[in-house]
Tab-separated table of C-alpha atoms and ligand atoms in Angstrom:
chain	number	residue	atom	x	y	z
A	1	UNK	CA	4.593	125.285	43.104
A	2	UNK	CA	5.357	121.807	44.497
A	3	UNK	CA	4.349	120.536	48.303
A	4	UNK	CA	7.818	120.111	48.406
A	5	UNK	CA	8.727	123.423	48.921
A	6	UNK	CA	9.103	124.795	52.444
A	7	UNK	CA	9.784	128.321	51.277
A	8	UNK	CA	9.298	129.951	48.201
A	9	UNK	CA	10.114	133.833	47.551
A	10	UNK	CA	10.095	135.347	43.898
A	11	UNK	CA	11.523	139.221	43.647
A	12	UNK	CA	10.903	139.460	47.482
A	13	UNK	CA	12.001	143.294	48.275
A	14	UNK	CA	11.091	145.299	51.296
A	15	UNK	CA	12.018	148.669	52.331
A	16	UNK	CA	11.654	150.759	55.439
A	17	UNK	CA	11.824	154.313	54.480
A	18	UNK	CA	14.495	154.821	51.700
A	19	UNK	CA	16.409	151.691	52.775
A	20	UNK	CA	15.858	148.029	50.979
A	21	UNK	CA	16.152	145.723	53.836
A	22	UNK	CA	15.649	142.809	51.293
A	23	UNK	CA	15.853	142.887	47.413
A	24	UNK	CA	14.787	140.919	44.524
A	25	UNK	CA	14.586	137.914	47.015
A	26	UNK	CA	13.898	134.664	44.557
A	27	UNK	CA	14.223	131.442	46.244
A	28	UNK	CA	13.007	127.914	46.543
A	29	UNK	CA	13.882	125.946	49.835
A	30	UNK	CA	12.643	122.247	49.366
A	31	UNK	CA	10.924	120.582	52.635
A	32	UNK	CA	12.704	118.432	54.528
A	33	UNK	CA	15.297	120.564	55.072
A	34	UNK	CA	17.429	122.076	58.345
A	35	UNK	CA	18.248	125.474	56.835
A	36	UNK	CA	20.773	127.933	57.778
A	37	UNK	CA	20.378	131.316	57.433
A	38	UNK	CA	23.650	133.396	57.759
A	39	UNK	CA	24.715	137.097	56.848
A	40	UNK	CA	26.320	139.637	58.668
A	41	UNK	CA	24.253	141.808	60.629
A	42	UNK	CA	21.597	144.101	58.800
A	43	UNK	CA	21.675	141.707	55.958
A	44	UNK	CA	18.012	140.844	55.827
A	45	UNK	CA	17.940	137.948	57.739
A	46	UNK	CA	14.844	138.822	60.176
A	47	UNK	CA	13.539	140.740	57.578
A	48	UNK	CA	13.424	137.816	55.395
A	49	UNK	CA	12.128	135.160	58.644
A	50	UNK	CA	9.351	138.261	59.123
A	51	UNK	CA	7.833	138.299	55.658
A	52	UNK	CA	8.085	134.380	55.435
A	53	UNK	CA	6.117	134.276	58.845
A	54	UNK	CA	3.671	136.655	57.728
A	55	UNK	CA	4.569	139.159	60.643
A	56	UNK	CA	5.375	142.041	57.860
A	57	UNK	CA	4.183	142.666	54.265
A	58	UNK	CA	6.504	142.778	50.933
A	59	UNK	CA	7.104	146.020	49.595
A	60	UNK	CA	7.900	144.214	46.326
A	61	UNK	CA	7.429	140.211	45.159
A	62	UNK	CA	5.696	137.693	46.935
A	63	UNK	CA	6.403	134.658	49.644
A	64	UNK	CA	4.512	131.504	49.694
A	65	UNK	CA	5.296	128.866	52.795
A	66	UNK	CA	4.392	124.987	52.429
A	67	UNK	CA	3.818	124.450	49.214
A	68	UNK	CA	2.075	127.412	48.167
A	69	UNK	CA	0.374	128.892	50.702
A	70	UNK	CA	0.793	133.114	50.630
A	71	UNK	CA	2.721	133.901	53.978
A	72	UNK	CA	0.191	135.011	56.639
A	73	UNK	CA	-2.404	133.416	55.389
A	74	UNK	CA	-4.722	131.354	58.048
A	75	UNK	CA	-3.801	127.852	56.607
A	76	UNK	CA	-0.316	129.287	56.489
A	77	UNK	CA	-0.170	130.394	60.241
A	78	UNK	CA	-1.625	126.464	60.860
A	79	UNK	CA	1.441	124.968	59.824
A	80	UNK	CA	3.990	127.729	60.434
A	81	UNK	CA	5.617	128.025	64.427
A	82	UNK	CA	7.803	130.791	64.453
A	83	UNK	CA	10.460	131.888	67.007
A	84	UNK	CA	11.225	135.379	67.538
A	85	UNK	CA	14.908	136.221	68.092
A	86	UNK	CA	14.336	137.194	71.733
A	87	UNK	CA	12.272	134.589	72.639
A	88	UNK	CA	9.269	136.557	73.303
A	89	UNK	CA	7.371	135.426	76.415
A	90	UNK	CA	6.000	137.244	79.170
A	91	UNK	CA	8.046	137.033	81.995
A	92	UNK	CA	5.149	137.163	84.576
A	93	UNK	CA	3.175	134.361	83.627
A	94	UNK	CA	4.309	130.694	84.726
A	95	UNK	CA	5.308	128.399	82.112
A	96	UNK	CA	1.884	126.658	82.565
A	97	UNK	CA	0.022	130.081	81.997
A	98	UNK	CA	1.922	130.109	78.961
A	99	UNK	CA	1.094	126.555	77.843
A	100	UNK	CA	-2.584	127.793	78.195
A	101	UNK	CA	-2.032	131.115	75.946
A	102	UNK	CA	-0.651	128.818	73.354
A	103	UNK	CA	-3.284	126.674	73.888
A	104	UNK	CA	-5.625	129.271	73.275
A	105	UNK	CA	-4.160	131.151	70.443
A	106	UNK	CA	-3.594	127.685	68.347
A	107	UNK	CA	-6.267	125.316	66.620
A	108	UNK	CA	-4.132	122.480	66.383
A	109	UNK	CA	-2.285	122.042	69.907
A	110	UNK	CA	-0.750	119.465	71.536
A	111	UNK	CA	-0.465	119.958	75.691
A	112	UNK	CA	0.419	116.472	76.372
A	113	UNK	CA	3.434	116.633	74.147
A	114	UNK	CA	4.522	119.957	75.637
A	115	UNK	CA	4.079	118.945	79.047
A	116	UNK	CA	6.472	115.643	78.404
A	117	UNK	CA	8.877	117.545	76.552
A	118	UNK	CA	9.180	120.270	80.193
A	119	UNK	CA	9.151	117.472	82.759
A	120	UNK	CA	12.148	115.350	80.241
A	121	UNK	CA	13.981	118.734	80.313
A	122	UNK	CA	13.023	119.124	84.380
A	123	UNK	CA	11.575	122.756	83.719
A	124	UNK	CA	8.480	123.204	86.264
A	125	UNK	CA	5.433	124.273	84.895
A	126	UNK	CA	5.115	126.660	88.189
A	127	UNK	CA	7.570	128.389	87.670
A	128	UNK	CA	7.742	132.358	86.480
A	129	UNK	CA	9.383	132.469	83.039
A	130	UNK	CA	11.464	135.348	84.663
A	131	UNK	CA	12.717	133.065	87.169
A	132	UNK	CA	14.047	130.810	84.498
A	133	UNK	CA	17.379	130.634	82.697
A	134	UNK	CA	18.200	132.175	79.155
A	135	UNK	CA	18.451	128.576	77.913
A	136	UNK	CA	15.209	127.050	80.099
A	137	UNK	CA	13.482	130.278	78.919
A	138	UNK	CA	14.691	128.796	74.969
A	139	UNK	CA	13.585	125.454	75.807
A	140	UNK	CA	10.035	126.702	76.838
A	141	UNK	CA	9.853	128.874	73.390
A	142	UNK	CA	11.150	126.088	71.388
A	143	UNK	CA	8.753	123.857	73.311
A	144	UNK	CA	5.617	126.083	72.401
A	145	UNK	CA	6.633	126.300	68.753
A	146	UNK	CA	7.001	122.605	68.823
A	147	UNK	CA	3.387	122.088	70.311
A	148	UNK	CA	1.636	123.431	67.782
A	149	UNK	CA	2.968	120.848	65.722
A	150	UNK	CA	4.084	122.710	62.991
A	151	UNK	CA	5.049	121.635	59.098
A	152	UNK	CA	7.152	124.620	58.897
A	153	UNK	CA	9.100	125.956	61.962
A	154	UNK	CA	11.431	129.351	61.626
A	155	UNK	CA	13.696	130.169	64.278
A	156	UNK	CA	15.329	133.805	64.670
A	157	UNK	CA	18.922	133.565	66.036
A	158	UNK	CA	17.854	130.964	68.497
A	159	UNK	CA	21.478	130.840	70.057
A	160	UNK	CA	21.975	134.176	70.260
A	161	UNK	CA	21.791	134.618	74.267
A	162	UNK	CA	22.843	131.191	74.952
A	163	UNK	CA	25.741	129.844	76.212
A	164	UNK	CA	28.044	127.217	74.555
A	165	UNK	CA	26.241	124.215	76.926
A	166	UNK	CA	22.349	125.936	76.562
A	167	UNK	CA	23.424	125.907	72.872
A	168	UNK	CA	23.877	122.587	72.254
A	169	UNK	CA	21.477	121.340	74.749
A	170	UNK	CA	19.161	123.191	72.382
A	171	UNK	CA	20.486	122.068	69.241
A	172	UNK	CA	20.308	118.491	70.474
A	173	UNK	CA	16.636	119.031	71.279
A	174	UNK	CA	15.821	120.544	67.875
A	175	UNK	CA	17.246	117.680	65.867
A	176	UNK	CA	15.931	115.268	68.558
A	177	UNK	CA	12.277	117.058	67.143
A	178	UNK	CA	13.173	117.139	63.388
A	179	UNK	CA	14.398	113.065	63.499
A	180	UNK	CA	10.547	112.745	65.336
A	181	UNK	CA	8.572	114.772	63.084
A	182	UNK	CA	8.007	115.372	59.611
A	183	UNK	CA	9.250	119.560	60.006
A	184	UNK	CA	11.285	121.743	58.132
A	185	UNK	CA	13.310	123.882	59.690
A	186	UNK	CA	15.022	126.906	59.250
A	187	UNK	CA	17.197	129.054	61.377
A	188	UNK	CA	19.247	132.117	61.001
A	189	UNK	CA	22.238	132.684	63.265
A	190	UNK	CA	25.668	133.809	63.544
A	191	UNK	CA	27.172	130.876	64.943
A	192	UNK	CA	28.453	129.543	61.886
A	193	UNK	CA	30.709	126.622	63.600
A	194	UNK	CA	27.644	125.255	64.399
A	195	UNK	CA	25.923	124.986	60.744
A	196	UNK	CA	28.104	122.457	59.595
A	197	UNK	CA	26.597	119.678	62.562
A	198	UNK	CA	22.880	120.632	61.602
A	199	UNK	CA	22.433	121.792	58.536
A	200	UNK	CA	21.381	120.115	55.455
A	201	UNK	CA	20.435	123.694	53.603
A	202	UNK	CA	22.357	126.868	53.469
A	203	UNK	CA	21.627	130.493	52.396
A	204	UNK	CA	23.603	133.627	52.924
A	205	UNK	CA	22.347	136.987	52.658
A	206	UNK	CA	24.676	140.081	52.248
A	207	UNK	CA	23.463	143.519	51.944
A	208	UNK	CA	19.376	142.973	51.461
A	209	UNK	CA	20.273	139.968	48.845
A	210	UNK	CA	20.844	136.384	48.591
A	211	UNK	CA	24.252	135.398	47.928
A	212	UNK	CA	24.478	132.122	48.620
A	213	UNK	CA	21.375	129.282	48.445
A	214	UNK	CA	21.705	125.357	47.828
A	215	UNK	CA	22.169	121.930	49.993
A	216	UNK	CA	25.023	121.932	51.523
A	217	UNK	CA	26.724	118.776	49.984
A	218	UNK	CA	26.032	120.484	46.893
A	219	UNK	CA	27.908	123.514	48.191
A	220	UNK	CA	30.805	121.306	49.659
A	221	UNK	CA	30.872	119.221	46.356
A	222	UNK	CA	30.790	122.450	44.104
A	223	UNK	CA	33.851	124.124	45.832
A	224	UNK	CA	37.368	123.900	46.333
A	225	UNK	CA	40.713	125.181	47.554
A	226	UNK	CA	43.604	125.445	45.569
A	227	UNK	CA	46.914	126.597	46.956
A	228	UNK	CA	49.502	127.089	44.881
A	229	UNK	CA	51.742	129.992	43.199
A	230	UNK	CA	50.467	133.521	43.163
A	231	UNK	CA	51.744	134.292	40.049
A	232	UNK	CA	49.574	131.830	37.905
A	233	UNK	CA	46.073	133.141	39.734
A	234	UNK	CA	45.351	134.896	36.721
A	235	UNK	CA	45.386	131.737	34.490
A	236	UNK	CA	43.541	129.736	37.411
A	237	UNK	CA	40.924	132.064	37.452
A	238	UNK	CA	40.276	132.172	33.648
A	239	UNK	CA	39.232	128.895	34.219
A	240	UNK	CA	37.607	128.598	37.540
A	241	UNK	CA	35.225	130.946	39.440
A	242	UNK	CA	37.347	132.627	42.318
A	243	UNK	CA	34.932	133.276	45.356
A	244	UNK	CA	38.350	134.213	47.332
A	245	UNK	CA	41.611	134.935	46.666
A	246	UNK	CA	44.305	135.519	49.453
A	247	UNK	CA	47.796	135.562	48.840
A	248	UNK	CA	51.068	135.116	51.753
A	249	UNK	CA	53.826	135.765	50.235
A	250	UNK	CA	54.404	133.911	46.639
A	251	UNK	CA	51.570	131.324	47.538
A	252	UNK	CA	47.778	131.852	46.368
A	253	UNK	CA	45.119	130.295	48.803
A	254	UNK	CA	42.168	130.628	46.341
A	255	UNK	CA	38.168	129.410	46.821
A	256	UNK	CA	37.004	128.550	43.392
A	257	UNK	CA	33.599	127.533	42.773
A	258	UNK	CA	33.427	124.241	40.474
A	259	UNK	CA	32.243	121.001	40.889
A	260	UNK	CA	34.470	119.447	38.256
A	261	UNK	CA	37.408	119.334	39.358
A	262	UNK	CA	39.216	116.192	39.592
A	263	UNK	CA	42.628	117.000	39.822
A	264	UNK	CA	44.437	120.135	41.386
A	265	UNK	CA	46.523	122.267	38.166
A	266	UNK	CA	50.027	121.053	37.671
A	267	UNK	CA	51.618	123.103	40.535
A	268	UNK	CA	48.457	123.373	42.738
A	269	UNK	CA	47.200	121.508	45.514
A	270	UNK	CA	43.488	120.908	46.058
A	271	UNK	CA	41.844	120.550	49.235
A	272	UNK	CA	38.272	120.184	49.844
A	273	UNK	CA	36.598	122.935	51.568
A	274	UNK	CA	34.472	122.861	55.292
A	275	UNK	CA	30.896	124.719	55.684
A	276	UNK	CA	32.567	127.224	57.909
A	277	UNK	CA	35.472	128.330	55.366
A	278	UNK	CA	33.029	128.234	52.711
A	279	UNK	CA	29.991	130.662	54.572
A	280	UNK	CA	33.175	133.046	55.907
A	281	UNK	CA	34.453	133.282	52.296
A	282	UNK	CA	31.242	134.517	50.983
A	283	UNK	CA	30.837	136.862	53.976
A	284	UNK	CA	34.283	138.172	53.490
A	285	UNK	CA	33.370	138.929	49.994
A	286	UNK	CA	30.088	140.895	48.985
A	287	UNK	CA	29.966	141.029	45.771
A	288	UNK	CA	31.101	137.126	44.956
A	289	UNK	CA	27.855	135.569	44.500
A	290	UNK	CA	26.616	132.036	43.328
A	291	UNK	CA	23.565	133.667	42.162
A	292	UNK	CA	24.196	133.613	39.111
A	293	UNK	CA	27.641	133.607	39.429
A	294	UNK	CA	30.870	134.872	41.258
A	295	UNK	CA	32.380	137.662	40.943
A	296	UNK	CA	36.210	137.526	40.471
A	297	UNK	CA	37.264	138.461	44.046
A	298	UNK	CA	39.815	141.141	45.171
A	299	UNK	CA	43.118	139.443	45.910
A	300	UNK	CA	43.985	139.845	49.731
A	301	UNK	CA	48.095	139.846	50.992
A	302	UNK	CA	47.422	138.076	54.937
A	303	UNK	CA	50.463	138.173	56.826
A	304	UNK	CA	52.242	134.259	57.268
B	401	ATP	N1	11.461	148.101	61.386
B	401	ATP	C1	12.503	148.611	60.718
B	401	ATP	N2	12.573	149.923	60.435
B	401	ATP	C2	13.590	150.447	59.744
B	401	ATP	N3	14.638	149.710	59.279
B	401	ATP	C3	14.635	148.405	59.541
B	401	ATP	C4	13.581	147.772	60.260
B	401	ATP	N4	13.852	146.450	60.356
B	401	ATP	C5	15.028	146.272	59.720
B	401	ATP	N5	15.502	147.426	59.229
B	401	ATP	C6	16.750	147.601	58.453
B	401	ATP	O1	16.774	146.623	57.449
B	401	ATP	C7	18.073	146.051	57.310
B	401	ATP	C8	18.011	144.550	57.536
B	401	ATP	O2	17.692	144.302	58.906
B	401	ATP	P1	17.454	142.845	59.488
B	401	ATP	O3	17.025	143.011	60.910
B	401	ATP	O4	16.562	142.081	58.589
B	401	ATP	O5	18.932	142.235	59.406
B	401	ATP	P2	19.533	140.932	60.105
B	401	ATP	O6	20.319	140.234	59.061
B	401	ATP	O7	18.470	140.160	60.782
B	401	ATP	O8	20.524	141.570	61.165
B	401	ATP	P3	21.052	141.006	62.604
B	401	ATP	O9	22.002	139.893	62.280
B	401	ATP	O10	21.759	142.191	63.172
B	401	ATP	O11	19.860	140.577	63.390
B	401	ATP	C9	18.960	146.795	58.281
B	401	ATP	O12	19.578	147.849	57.580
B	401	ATP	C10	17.987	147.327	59.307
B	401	ATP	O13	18.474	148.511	59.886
């Protein structure tokens, strides 16, 4: 395995009981990377962010973070900062107890830069972390992550409780630490408006199983939307990949996967497809897959 890889997963499964909550996981996220991970809920997402972490074991496969490293591992937990989808901190501690604790719990630490980040962002360090607000309380978790100056930093559903303003403030200050630092990042959430902004890296999980993994130019590049008459799908789809197929009326609004396409069918118009209508069509459709390939979707009548 390369340095270059961030996150590396081959036949990752793990069950709970009789359920797989991830299966035959294989993966390889290059560094460098802001990485979105989307699925709808009880995909796998925090199950995958938890094995990657080291925080639970693989029932099946194996995960290796930073170039090799097995997940868990002391020099993994050096370069990995991970943050839990509720933010865990303990409320009754002030936010400079909880500088300490990090302080404490990490080898490599960096107070000064954790301290400049919570005076530019006007958070005291006296106060209770109950006292502060859902975002201020993000800011402080995002903060500690960021002090420990990791190579690796996983975020679950860090926008989950926040409000559209706390959300971008907090965006903002995570690309404000990626442009500074040499980190890779990946996040899973369910805002996925907000991919398109920051991420450079997408997967989608669906039902314990990747779905959907590459750069998202790539992805962007190596889709498209045809719209055209309903009655030639069958022909289109001979010849294209259909991720999605919806239909109003005579017209056929179809997703195909190909990168080669440089002009629409006589009869069709091409568009290029958004992040957002690509991740949704995926979502919307379980079993089309890019790994290893797409299966031909159901059509779908949508009113006009
Ligand atoms: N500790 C556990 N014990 C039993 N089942 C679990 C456990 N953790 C997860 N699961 C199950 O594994 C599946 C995947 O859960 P996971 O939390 O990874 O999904 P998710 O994509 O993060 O969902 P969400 O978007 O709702 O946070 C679900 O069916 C869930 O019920």
């Amino acid at each position: 395995m390369s340095m270059g890889i961030a996150i590396e997963t081959s036949g990752l499964g793990k069950r709970y009981g009789r359920t797989w909550a991830l299966r035959d996981c294989s993966l390889a996220i290059p560094a460098g990377h802001v990485v979105g991970l989307v699925g709808p809920n009880g995909a796998g997402k925090t199950t995958l962010l938890s094995l990657a972490v080291g925080l639970a074991t693989p029932t099946a496969g194996e995960v290796r973070v930073l170039g090799g490293l097995p997940a868990g591992s002391p020099a993994a937990l050096d370069g990995v900062a991970f943050m839990a989808q509720d933010a865990a901190l303990y409320r009754n501690l002030s936010v400079a107890d909880m500088l300490r604790v990090g302080r404490n719990l990490n080898r490599r630490w960096d107070t000064a830069r954790a301290q400049g980040r919570l005076a530019e962002l006007g958070i005291r360090l006296d106060k209770k972390v109950g006292a502060l607000s859902g975002g201020q309380r993000s800011q402080v978790a995002l903060t500690l992550a960021l002090a420990k100056r990791p190579k690796l930093l996983i975020l679950d559903e860090p926008l989950a409780a926040l409000d559209p303003v706390a959300r971008h403030d907090f965006m903002a200050a995570l690309m404000a630490a990626v442009a500074e630092e040499d980190v890779s990042v990946v996040f899973s959430s369910h805002v996925v408006a907000e991919l398109e902004r920051v991420c450079d890296y997408l997967v989608v999980v669906q039902g314990g199983q990747v779905q959907v993994a590459g750069e998202v130019e790539d992805l962007t590049a190596g889709h498209h939307v045809l719209t055209g008459p309903a009655e030639q799908v069958d022909a289109i789809a001979q010849r294209f990949p259909v991720v999605r197929d919806r239909r109003a009326s005579a017209q056929a609004h179809l997703l195909i996967r190909t990168g080669d396409l440089s002009a629409a069918p006589p009869g069709w118009q091409r568009h290029p497809v958004g992040l957002e209508e690509l991740v949704l069509a995926y979502m919307r459709e379980p079993s089309a897959s890019m790994l290893p390939g797409p299966a031909r979707a159901r059509s779908e009548q949508v009113a006009c």
